[in-house]
Coordinates of C-alpha atoms in Angstrom, one line a residue:
X5 CA -9.0 13.1 -18.2
X6 CA -10.7 9.8 -18.8
X7 CA -8.1 7.0 -18.4
X8 CA -8.4 3.2 -18.9
X9 CA -6.0 1.1 -16.9
X10 CA -5.6 -2.3 -18.6
X11 CA -4.1 -5.4 -16.9
X12 CA -4.1 -9.1 -17.4
X13 CA -3.9 -11.2 -14.3
X14 CA -5.5 -14.0 -12.4
X15 CA -4.2 -13.0 -8.9
X16 CA -3.0 -9.9 -7.0
X17 CA 0.2 -8.6 -8.6
X18 CA 2.5 -5.7 -8.1
X19 CA 1.1 -4.2 -11.4
X20 CA -2.4 -4.3 -9.9
X21 CA -1.3 -2.6 -6.7
X22 CA 0.5 0.0 -8.8
X23 CA -2.4 0.6 -11.1
X24 CA -5.0 1.0 -8.4
X25 CA -2.7 3.1 -6.2
X26 CA -1.9 5.6 -8.9
X27 CA -5.5 5.3 -10.2
X28 CA -6.9 6.4 -6.9
X29 CA -4.3 9.3 -6.7
X30 CA -5.5 10.4 -10.2
X31 CA -9.0 10.1 -9.2
X32 CA -8.4 12.5 -6.3
X33 CA -7.1 14.9 -8.8
X34 CA -10.3 15.0 -10.7
X35 CA -9.5 12.4 -13.4
X36 CA -11.9 9.5 -14.2
X37 CA -10.2 6.1 -14.0
X38 CA -11.5 2.9 -15.5
X39 CA -10.1 -0.6 -15.2
X40 CA -10.2 -3.6 -17.4
X41 CA -8.6 -6.9 -16.5
X42 CA -9.2 -10.6 -15.9
X43 CA -9.5 -9.9 -12.1
X44 CA -9.2 -7.0 -9.8
X45 CA -8.7 -7.7 -6.1
X46 CA -7.4 -4.4 -4.6
X47 CA -9.9 -2.0 -3.4
X48 CA -10.1 0.9 -5.9
X49 CA -12.2 3.9 -7.1
X50 CA -13.4 3.7 -10.6
X51 CA -15.5 1.2 -12.7
X52 CA -14.1 -2.2 -13.4
X53 CA -14.8 -4.2 -16.5
X54 CA -13.8 -7.9 -16.8
X55 CA -12.0 -9.1 -19.9
X56 CA -10.2 -12.4 -20.0
X57 CA -6.9 -11.2 -21.6
X58 CA -5.2 -14.4 -20.5
X59 CA -7.4 -16.2 -23.0
X60 CA -5.2 -15.6 -26.0
X61 CA -6.6 -17.6 -29.0
X62 CA -7.1 -15.6 -32.2
X63 CA -10.8 -15.3 -31.9
X64 CA -10.4 -14.2 -28.2
X65 CA -7.9 -11.5 -29.3
X66 CA -10.3 -10.1 -31.8
X67 CA -13.0 -10.0 -29.0
X68 CA -10.5 -8.3 -26.8
X69 CA -9.9 -5.6 -29.4
X70 CA -13.6 -5.2 -30.1
X71 CA -14.5 -4.9 -26.4
X72 CA -11.7 -2.3 -25.8
X73 CA -12.9 -0.2 -28.8
X74 CA -16.4 -0.3 -27.3
X75 CA -15.0 0.8 -23.8
X76 CA -12.9 3.5 -25.5
X77 CA -15.9 5.0 -27.3
X78 CA -18.6 4.4 -24.6
X79 CA -16.6 6.1 -21.8
X80 CA -14.8 8.7 -24.0
X81 CA -11.4 7.3 -23.0
X82 CA -8.6 9.8 -23.8
X83 CA -5.7 7.6 -22.8
X84 CA -5.2 3.8 -22.3
X85 CA -2.5 2.8 -19.8
X86 CA -1.6 -0.8 -20.2
X87 CA 0.3 -2.9 -17.6
X88 CA 1.0 -6.3 -19.1
X89 CA 2.1 -8.0 -22.3
X90 CA -1.3 -9.7 -23.0
X91 CA -3.2 -6.4 -22.4
X92 CA -0.8 -4.2 -24.2
X93 CA -1.1 -6.2 -27.4
X94 CA -4.9 -5.9 -27.7
X95 CA -4.8 -2.2 -26.3
X96 CA -2.2 -1.3 -29.0
X97 CA -4.4 -2.5 -31.8
X98 CA -7.6 -0.9 -30.4
X99 CA -5.8 2.3 -29.7
X100 CA -4.4 2.3 -33.4
X101 CA -8.0 1.8 -34.7
X102 CA -9.5 4.5 -32.6
X103 CA -6.6 7.0 -32.6
X104 CA -6.4 6.9 -28.8
X105 CA -3.0 7.8 -27.2
X106 CA -1.5 4.8 -25.2
X107 CA 1.2 4.3 -22.6
X108 CA 2.5 1.0 -21.2
X109 CA 4.1 0.5 -17.8
X110 CA 6.6 -2.3 -18.1
X111 CA 6.9 -4.1 -14.7
X112 CA 9.2 -6.8 -15.5
X113 CA 11.7 -8.4 -17.8
X114 CA 10.3 -9.1 -21.3
X115 CA 10.6 -12.2 -23.4
X116 CA 12.8 -11.7 -26.4
X117 CA 11.8 -13.2 -29.7
X118 CA 11.6 -11.9 -33.3
X119 CA 7.9 -11.1 -33.4
X120 CA 8.2 -9.2 -30.0
X121 CA 11.0 -7.1 -31.5
X122 CA 9.0 -6.1 -34.5
X123 CA 5.7 -5.6 -32.6
X124 CA 6.5 -4.6 -29.1
X125 CA 3.0 -2.9 -28.8
X126 CA 4.1 -0.5 -26.2
X127 CA 2.1 2.4 -27.5
X128 CA 3.4 6.1 -27.6
X129 CA 5.5 5.8 -24.5
X130 CA 6.9 3.0 -22.3
X131 CA 7.4 3.6 -18.5
X132 CA 10.0 1.2 -17.0
X133 CA 9.7 0.6 -13.4
X134 CA 13.5 0.6 -13.0
X135 CA 16.7 1.1 -15.0
X136 CA 17.0 -2.6 -15.5
X137 CA 13.8 -2.9 -17.4
X138 CA 14.7 0.2 -19.4
X139 CA 18.0 -1.3 -20.4
X140 CA 16.5 -4.6 -21.3
X141 CA 13.8 -2.9 -23.6
X142 CA 16.6 -1.1 -25.4
X143 CA 19.1 -3.9 -25.7
X144 CA 16.8 -6.9 -25.9
X145 CA 13.8 -5.6 -27.9
X146 CA 15.4 -2.7 -29.7
X147 CA 13.0 -0.2 -28.4
X148 CA 14.1 3.3 -29.2
X149 CA 15.5 5.1 -26.0
X150 CA 13.5 8.2 -26.6
X151 CA 10.3 6.2 -26.3
X152 CA 11.2 5.0 -22.8
X153 CA 11.0 6.9 -19.4
X154 CA 11.5 5.6 -15.8
X155 CA 8.2 5.4 -14.1
X156 CA 8.7 4.3 -10.5
X157 CA 6.0 2.6 -8.4
X158 CA 4.0 5.1 -6.4
X159 CA 3.7 4.5 -2.7
X160 CA 1.4 6.2 -0.2
X161 CA 4.3 7.0 2.1
X162 CA 1.8 8.2 4.7
X163 CA 0.5 4.7 5.1
X164 CA 4.0 3.3 5.9
X165 CA 5.2 4.9 9.1
X166 CA 8.3 3.9 11.0
X167 CA 7.7 1.4 13.8
X168 CA 10.0 0.3 16.6
X169 CA 11.5 -3.3 16.5
X170 CA 9.1 -6.0 17.6
X171 CA 9.9 -8.0 20.8
X172 CA 9.5 -11.5 19.3
X173 CA 10.8 -14.5 21.3
X174 CA 11.7 -16.1 17.9
X175 CA 12.8 -13.9 15.0
X176 CA 9.9 -13.5 12.7
X177 CA 10.6 -13.6 8.9
X178 CA 7.8 -12.5 6.5
X179 CA 7.8 -13.4 2.8
X180 CA 5.3 -11.5 0.8
X181 CA 4.6 -12.4 -2.8
X182 CA 2.9 -14.9 -5.1
X183 CA 3.3 -18.7 -4.8
X184 CA 3.1 -19.1 -8.6
X185 CA 5.4 -18.4 -11.4
X186 CA 9.0 -17.3 -10.9
X187 CA 8.0 -15.8 -7.5
X188 CA 6.6 -19.1 -6.5
X189 CA 9.8 -20.8 -7.5
X190 CA 11.8 -18.3 -5.5
X191 CA 9.7 -18.8 -2.5
X192 CA 10.0 -22.6 -2.7
X193 CA 13.7 -22.4 -2.9
X194 CA 14.0 -20.1 0.1
X195 CA 11.9 -22.5 2.2
X196 CA 13.7 -25.6 0.9
X197 CA 17.4 -24.3 1.0
X198 CA 17.8 -21.1 2.9
X199 CA 15.6 -20.7 5.9
X200 CA 16.0 -22.6 9.1
X201 CA 12.3 -23.2 9.8
X202 CA 13.0 -24.4 13.3
X203 CA 15.1 -21.3 14.3
X204 CA 12.8 -18.7 12.7
X205 CA 9.1 -18.2 12.6
X206 CA 8.3 -17.9 8.9
X207 CA 5.1 -16.6 7.6
X208 CA 4.0 -16.1 4.0
X209 CA 1.4 -13.6 2.8
X210 CA 0.1 -14.3 -0.7
X211 CA -2.9 -14.0 -2.8
X212 CA -2.2 -17.4 -4.3
X213 CA -3.6 -20.7 -3.4
X214 CA -1.0 -22.8 -1.7
X215 CA 0.3 -25.2 -4.4
X216 CA 0.5 -28.8 -3.6
X217 CA 4.4 -28.8 -3.4
X218 CA 4.3 -26.3 -0.5
X219 CA 2.2 -28.6 1.6
X220 CA 5.4 -30.2 3.0
X221 CA 6.1 -26.9 4.8
X222 CA 2.6 -26.3 6.3
X223 CA 3.6 -27.7 9.7
X224 CA 6.5 -25.3 10.1
X225 CA 5.4 -22.3 8.0
X226 CA 2.2 -20.1 8.5
X227 CA 0.6 -19.5 5.1
X228 CA -1.5 -16.4 5.8
X229 CA -3.2 -16.1 2.4
X230 CA -4.2 -12.6 1.2
X231 CA -3.5 -10.0 3.9
X232 CA -5.3 -6.7 3.9
X233 CA -3.2 -5.1 6.6
X234 CA 0.3 -5.5 5.2
X235 CA 1.7 -2.7 7.3
X236 CA 0.6 -4.5 10.4
X237 CA 2.3 -7.6 9.1
X238 CA 5.5 -5.9 8.4
X239 CA 5.5 -4.1 11.8
X240 CA 5.7 -7.5 13.6
X241 CA 8.5 -8.7 11.3
X242 CA 12.1 -8.9 12.3
X243 CA 13.0 -9.3 8.6
X244 CA 10.9 -8.8 5.4
X245 CA 11.9 -10.8 2.4
X246 CA 10.6 -9.6 -1.0
X247 CA 11.2 -7.4 -4.0
X248 CA 9.5 -4.5 -5.8
X249 CA 6.8 -2.7 -3.6
X250 CA 7.2 -5.1 -0.8
X251 CA 10.8 -4.0 -0.2
X252 CA 9.9 -0.3 -0.6
X253 CA 7.1 -0.4 1.9
X254 CA 9.1 -2.2 4.5
X255 CA 11.9 0.1 4.2
X256 CA 9.6 3.1 4.7
X257 CA 8.6 1.3 7.9
X258 CA 12.3 1.1 8.8
X259 CA 12.0 -2.7 8.9
X260 CA 15.2 -4.7 7.7
X261 CA 14.6 -5.9 4.2
X262 CA 16.3 -8.8 2.5
X263 CA 15.7 -8.0 -1.2
X264 CA 15.5 -11.1 -3.4
X265 CA 13.3 -11.3 -6.5
X266 CA 12.7 -13.0 -9.8
X267 CA 16.2 -12.2 -11.1
X268 CA 18.8 -11.8 -8.4
X269 CA 19.4 -11.6 -4.7
X270 CA 20.4 -8.0 -3.6
X271 CA 20.7 -9.0 0.0
X272 CA 20.1 -6.8 2.9
X273 CA 19.2 -3.3 1.7
X274 CA 21.5 -0.6 3.2
X275 CA 22.2 3.1 2.3
X276 CA 25.3 1.7 0.5
X277 CA 23.4 -0.4 -2.0
X278 CA 19.9 1.3 -2.3
X279 CA 20.7 2.8 -5.7
X280 CA 21.7 -0.5 -7.1
X281 CA 18.7 -2.1 -5.4
X282 CA 16.3 0.4 -7.0
X283 CA 17.8 -0.2 -10.4
X284 CA 16.9 -3.8 -10.3
X285 CA 13.5 -3.1 -8.6
X286 CA 15.0 -4.9 -5.5
X287 CA 16.0 -8.0 -7.4
X288 CA 13.0 -8.5 -9.6
X289 CA 14.7 -7.6 -12.9
X290 CA 18.0 -8.6 -14.2
X291 CA 19.7 -9.9 -17.3
X292 CA 18.4 -13.4 -16.6
X293 CA 15.5 -14.8 -14.6
X294 CA 16.2 -16.4 -11.2
X295 CA 19.9 -16.2 -11.5
X296 CA 20.6 -16.8 -7.8
X297 CA 23.1 -18.9 -5.8
X298 CA 20.8 -20.1 -3.0
X299 CA 23.7 -21.7 -1.2
X300 CA 25.1 -18.3 -0.1
X301 CA 21.7 -17.0 1.2
X302 CA 21.4 -18.7 4.6
X303 CA 24.5 -17.0 6.2
X304 CA 23.4 -13.7 4.5
X305 CA 19.9 -14.0 6.1
X306 CA 21.3 -14.7 9.4
X307 CA 23.7 -11.8 9.2
X308 CA 20.8 -9.5 8.1
X309 CA 19.0 -10.1 11.2
X310 CA 22.0 -8.9 13.3
X311 CA 23.2 -5.9 11.1
X312 CA 22.5 -2.4 12.1
X313 CA 22.5 0.5 9.6
X314 CA 20.9 4.1 9.2
X315 CA 17.3 3.1 8.5
X316 CA 16.1 6.7 8.6
X317 CA 18.4 7.7 5.7
X318 CA 17.3 4.5 3.8
X319 CA 13.6 5.4 4.3
X320 CA 14.3 8.9 3.1
X321 CA 15.9 7.6 -0.1
X322 CA 12.8 5.4 -0.9
X323 CA 10.5 8.3 0.0
X324 CA 12.2 10.6 -2.5
X325 CA 12.0 8.1 -5.3
X326 CA 8.6 6.5 -4.8
X327 CA 6.4 9.1 -3.1
X328 CA 2.9 8.7 -4.6
X329 CA 2.2 12.3 -5.2
X330 CA 5.5 12.9 -7.0
X331 CA 5.0 9.7 -9.0
X332 CA 1.4 10.7 -9.9
X333 CA 2.6 14.2 -11.0
X334 CA 5.1 12.7 -13.3
X335 CA 2.5 10.3 -14.6
X336 CA 0.2 13.1 -15.3
X337 CA 3.0 14.9 -17.3
X338 CA 3.5 11.8 -19.4
X339 CA -0.3 11.6 -20.1
X340 CA -0.4 15.1 -21.2
X341 CA 2.6 14.8 -23.5
X342 CA 1.3 11.7 -25.1
X343 CA -2.1 13.1 -25.6
X344 CA -1.0 16.5 -26.9
X345 CA 1.8 15.2 -29.2
X346 CA -0.1 12.2 -30.5
X347 CA -3.2 14.2 -31.3
X348 CA -1.3 17.3 -32.3
X349 CA -3.6 19.4 -30.3
X350 CA -3.1 21.9 -27.5
X351 CA -5.5 24.3 -25.8
X352 CA -5.1 27.5 -27.8
X353 CA -3.9 30.7 -25.9
X354 CA -4.6 33.7 -28.0
X355 CA -3.0 37.1 -27.6
X356 CA -4.6 40.4 -28.1
X357 CA -3.3 43.9 -27.1
X358 CA -5.7 46.8 -27.5
X359 CA -9.1 47.4 -29.2
X360 CA -10.5 50.4 -31.3
X361 CA -13.9 51.7 -32.3
X362 CA -13.0 53.6 -35.5
X363 CA -10.0 53.9 -37.9
X364 CA -8.8 57.1 -36.3
X365 CA -7.6 55.0 -33.4
X366 CA -5.4 52.7 -35.5
X367 CA -1.7 52.5 -34.5
X368 CA 1.6 52.2 -36.3
X369 CA 2.1 48.7 -34.9
X370 CA -0.3 45.9 -35.7
X371 CA -1.4 45.3 -32.1
X372 CA -5.0 46.5 -32.4
X373 CA -8.4 45.0 -33.3
X374 CA -11.6 46.6 -34.1
X375 CA -14.1 45.9 -31.4
X376 CA -16.7 44.8 -34.0
X377 CA -14.3 42.1 -35.1
X378 CA -13.6 41.2 -31.4
X379 CA -17.3 40.5 -31.1
X380 CA -17.3 38.3 -34.2
X381 CA -14.4 36.4 -32.5
X382 CA -16.5 35.9 -29.4
X383 CA -19.6 34.9 -31.4
X384 CA -17.5 32.3 -33.1
X385 CA -16.1 30.9 -29.8
X386 CA -19.5 30.6 -28.4
X387 CA -20.9 29.0 -31.5
X388 CA -18.1 26.4 -31.4
X389 CA -18.7 25.6 -27.8
X390 CA -15.5 27.1 -26.4
X391 CA -15.2 27.7 -22.7
X392 CA -12.5 30.1 -21.3
X393 CA -9.9 29.3 -18.7
X394 CA -7.6 31.5 -16.8
X395 CA -4.2 30.6 -15.3
X396 CA -5.8 30.9 -11.9
X397 CA -8.1 28.0 -12.9
X398 CA -5.1 26.0 -14.0
X399 CA -3.2 26.8 -10.7
X400 CA -6.2 25.6 -8.7
X401 CA -7.0 22.5 -10.8
X402 CA -3.7 21.5 -12.3
X403 CA -2.5 21.8 -15.9
X404 CA -3.9 18.4 -16.8
X405 CA -7.5 19.8 -16.2
X406 CA -7.3 21.7 -19.5
X407 CA -7.6 18.2 -21.2
X408 CA -10.9 17.4 -19.5
X409 CA -13.0 15.1 -21.6
X410 CA -15.7 16.7 -23.6
X411 CA -14.5 20.3 -23.1
X412 CA -13.2 22.8 -25.6
X413 CA -11.1 25.2 -23.7
X414 CA -9.4 28.4 -24.8
X415 CA -7.3 31.1 -22.9
X416 CA -7.8 34.7 -23.8
X417 CA -4.9 36.8 -23.0
X418 CA -4.5 40.6 -23.4
X419 CA -1.1 42.4 -23.1
X420 CA -0.2 45.8 -21.6
X421 CA -3.5 46.9 -19.8
X422 CA -4.8 49.7 -22.2
X423 CA -7.9 51.7 -21.1
X424 CA -9.7 50.3 -24.1
X425 CA -9.6 46.9 -22.3
X426 CA -11.9 48.4 -19.8
X427 CA -14.0 50.3 -22.2
X428 CA -14.4 47.8 -25.1
X429 CA -13.3 44.3 -24.0
X430 CA -14.9 44.3 -20.5
X431 CA -18.6 44.8 -21.8
X432 CA -18.1 41.9 -24.4
X433 CA -16.7 39.5 -21.6
X434 CA -19.9 40.3 -19.6
X435 CA -22.0 39.8 -22.6
X436 CA -20.6 36.4 -23.6
X437 CA -19.7 35.2 -20.1
X438 CA -16.1 34.8 -21.1
X439 CA -12.9 35.1 -18.9
X440 CA -9.7 36.7 -20.0
X441 CA -6.2 37.2 -18.6
X442 CA -4.8 40.8 -18.8
X443 CA -1.1 41.5 -18.3
X444 CA -0.8 45.0 -16.9
X445 CA 2.1 47.4 -16.9
X446 CA 2.0 49.3 -13.7
X447 CA 5.0 51.8 -13.9
X448 CA 3.5 53.9 -16.7
X449 CA 0.3 55.8 -17.4
X450 CA 0.6 55.3 -21.3
X451 CA 2.5 53.2 -23.8
X452 CA 5.8 55.0 -23.3
X453 CA 7.8 52.0 -24.6
X454 CA 6.3 52.3 -28.0
X455 CA 5.9 56.2 -28.2
X456 CA 9.5 56.8 -27.4
X457 CA 10.7 54.2 -29.9
X458 CA 13.1 56.3 -32.1
X459 CA 12.8 53.9 -35.1
X460 CA 9.1 53.4 -35.2
X461 CA 7.2 55.7 -32.8
X462 CA 3.6 54.8 -31.9
X463 CA 0.8 57.1 -31.0
X464 CA 0.0 57.6 -27.3
X465 CA -2.5 55.3 -25.9
X466 CA -3.7 55.5 -22.3
X467 CA -3.4 52.6 -19.8
X468 CA -6.1 51.6 -17.3
X469 CA -6.3 53.2 -13.9
X470 CA -6.0 51.3 -10.6
X471 CA -9.8 51.7 -10.1
X472 CA -10.5 50.2 -13.5
X473 CA -8.3 47.2 -12.8
X474 CA -9.9 46.6 -9.4
X475 CA -13.4 46.8 -11.0
X476 CA -12.5 44.2 -13.7
X477 CA -10.8 41.9 -11.3
X478 CA -13.8 42.1 -8.9
X479 CA -16.1 40.9 -11.7
X480 CA -14.5 37.4 -11.6
X481 CA -14.1 37.6 -15.5
X482 CA -10.6 38.9 -15.5
X483 CA -7.4 37.6 -14.0
X484 CA -4.6 40.1 -13.9
X485 CA -1.0 39.0 -14.5
X486 CA 2.4 40.7 -14.3
X487 CA 3.9 42.5 -17.2
X488 CA 6.8 44.6 -15.6
X489 CA 6.9 48.2 -14.5
X490 CA 7.9 49.8 -17.9
X491 CA 7.8 47.1 -20.6
X492 CA 11.4 46.7 -21.3
X493 CA 13.1 44.0 -23.4
X494 CA 14.3 41.9 -20.5
X495 CA 17.2 40.3 -22.3
X496 CA 18.8 43.7 -22.4
X497 CA 18.8 44.0 -18.7
X498 CA 21.0 42.4 -16.1
X499 CA 19.5 40.2 -13.4
X500 CA 19.3 42.9 -10.8
X501 CA 17.4 45.3 -13.2
X502 CA 15.1 42.4 -14.4
X503 CA 14.3 41.5 -10.7
X504 CA 13.3 45.3 -10.1
X505 CA 11.0 45.2 -13.1
X506 CA 9.3 41.9 -12.5
X507 CA 9.1 42.1 -8.6
X508 CA 8.1 45.7 -8.5
X509 CA 5.2 45.2 -10.9
X510 CA 4.0 42.1 -9.1
X511 CA 4.1 43.8 -5.7
X512 CA 2.1 46.7 -7.0
X513 CA -0.6 44.6 -8.6
X514 CA -0.8 42.2 -5.6
X515 CA -1.2 45.2 -3.2
X516 CA -3.9 46.6 -5.5
X517 CA -5.8 43.4 -5.9
X518 CA -5.2 41.8 -2.4
X519 CA -4.1 38.4 -3.7
X520 CA -1.3 36.7 -5.4
X521 CA -0.8 36.6 -9.1
X522 CA -0.7 33.5 -11.1
X523 CA 1.0 34.3 -14.4
X524 CA 3.5 36.7 -15.9
X525 CA 4.0 37.8 -19.6
X526 CA 7.4 38.5 -20.9
X527 CA 7.2 41.9 -22.8
X528 CA 7.5 41.4 -26.5
X529 CA 7.8 37.8 -25.5
X530 CA 11.5 38.4 -25.1
X531 CA 13.3 36.7 -22.2
X532 CA 16.4 34.8 -21.2
X533 CA 17.3 32.2 -18.5
X534 CA 17.3 35.0 -15.8
X535 CA 13.8 36.1 -16.7
X536 CA 12.5 32.5 -16.4
X537 CA 14.4 31.9 -13.2
X538 CA 13.1 35.1 -11.6
X539 CA 9.5 34.4 -12.6
X540 CA 9.8 31.0 -10.7
X541 CA 11.6 32.5 -7.7
X542 CA 9.1 35.3 -7.4
X543 CA 6.3 32.8 -7.1
X544 CA 4.7 32.8 -10.5
X545 CA 3.3 29.3 -11.4
X546 CA 3.1 30.2 -15.1
X547 CA 4.8 32.6 -17.5
X548 CA 3.8 33.2 -21.1
X549 CA 6.0 34.0 -24.1
X550 CA 4.8 34.4 -27.7
X551 CA 6.1 32.0 -30.4
X552 CA 8.8 30.3 -28.3
X553 CA 8.6 27.3 -25.9
X554 CA 7.5 23.6 -26.2
X555 CA 4.4 22.8 -28.2
X556 CA 2.8 21.3 -25.0
X557 CA 2.4 24.0 -22.3
X558 CA 3.0 21.7 -19.3
X559 CA 6.5 20.8 -20.6
X560 CA 7.6 24.3 -19.6
X561 CA 5.1 26.3 -17.5
X562 CA 7.5 29.3 -17.6
X563 CA 7.7 29.6 -21.4
X564 CA 4.1 29.0 -22.7
X565 CA 3.5 29.6 -26.4
X566 CA 0.6 32.0 -27.5
X567 CA -1.0 32.7 -30.7
X568 CA -0.9 36.3 -31.8
X569 CA -4.1 38.0 -33.1
X570 CA -3.5 40.7 -35.7
X571 CA -5.7 43.5 -37.1
X572 CA -6.6 41.4 -40.2
X573 CA -7.4 38.2 -38.2
X574 CA -11.1 37.8 -39.1
X575 CA -13.4 35.1 -37.9
X576 CA -12.2 32.6 -40.4
X577 CA -8.6 33.4 -39.5
X578 CA -9.3 32.9 -35.8
X579 CA -11.0 29.6 -36.5
X580 CA -7.8 28.5 -38.3
X581 CA -5.7 29.6 -35.3
X582 CA -7.8 27.9 -32.6
X583 CA -8.4 24.5 -34.0
X584 CA -5.7 23.2 -31.7
X585 CA -2.9 22.2 -34.1
X586 CA -1.9 25.7 -35.3
X587 CA 1.3 25.8 -33.2
X588 CA 2.2 22.3 -34.5
X589 CA 1.7 23.4 -38.1
X590 CA 3.8 26.7 -37.5
X591 CA 6.6 25.0 -35.5

């Protein structure tokens, strides 16, 4: 995907660290990430465009919107991810005009006024960094709860490793944060009222210039400026004071953290209060700004330096909630949902069964297609510029790869594994350079499940031999997936019987092919909770149904919708089904 991160800032902020950290993680997964902001200090991968969002006059805002539209079109941006009020307003207008999906991460408490309630400009989904932000969006701004999800800060947990306590002659207290705005006021009050500057060695890491009012502390406080090696600074600290990412990173290093932020003082973070601390983003967000009784903090800070607790358990809690790769995966899922549902487009997955050369081969059931029509289908796909994917491709590259900019992807699936797949489909796959996924029944040599149907018996049709399956798989054009041993209706079987059908079929195909399978198809599209759970437990990354499941395939990888192709589906009918919005119109 092509993603534009939009920020408005004049100095390093937690939003910038968040955006560049997850941006680099997204880039490592194959996405192209661009940035637009007033400034961007943190090292990052991806092109940066300067735009002065903090200049907010009406003419400037028109310029912001126009420039964003230019960036969206020039770089084929598929989703805009805003990180501030100023940028989200302009991004919202630009995305409305271009039809571009948009997400906003809300990093802090929002101002509440009438215009903001009517025009919150959050886009298609808001990601609140903590529960306090979510609650304030709902109660303060009237944002619909279904529009909001929790989107934690992502932290590269490998960068912040546990360190032994330092052997400092005098306790070292490190304050990390801005010296401007609410955080600057907080830092000033800590120095003025709470910290014994003779007893402690206090050092402040900040990207801000030191404001004049802080000059009175310069003889007793070390102002370090912007620090590249924050882990090194934390390692030498007896106590870290901060909120948001600062607190999380220090906890991962098993350094004591006194969480105090723009809203409240959580105090020393321990396993007993970690959940409450996370809910307020470690003190940064609450019902009011800077609602702190500073007179109580000196004794709390002194006690924090002497208190012992289970720092390993605390670090594990933070790691579970903020692990960068887990957060990035959640973010990818949000991106996919917003793109698919906003545009009402999903990669089409079409479903064939068997193919015939003449009318004598027609069956009672409508699961066949004349090979001449199949070639017309393939000609249409080639003319329209479609490229074929398999589930092995998606397992290797991630489900989000199906939304690659400038690509038109389709997944061709074929159920049951009839011999005609080898005789008629295989030559056309070679001719057009297409790939397909064939779901093979391995416990039968013909379609016994249809032939012995007492209500509507079908003619006998031969299945592929093991040698034919191996030849097709070796070509690189065919991925084989599981389809049970005997093609039963799984919901009529108990869990043990389902396990035998699914596991037995998988084992036979994997032994034949010499590699693991990536997808499974429920016979008739029929399944129950046991079926889905077994597919997961047996190691299938994906399972396909027919006309059931979410409209976006990533929202349930074990119940993926497909589009059935029938004998009368001509080239025009196929075009209607593969435009991308077919399942949305039919749902």
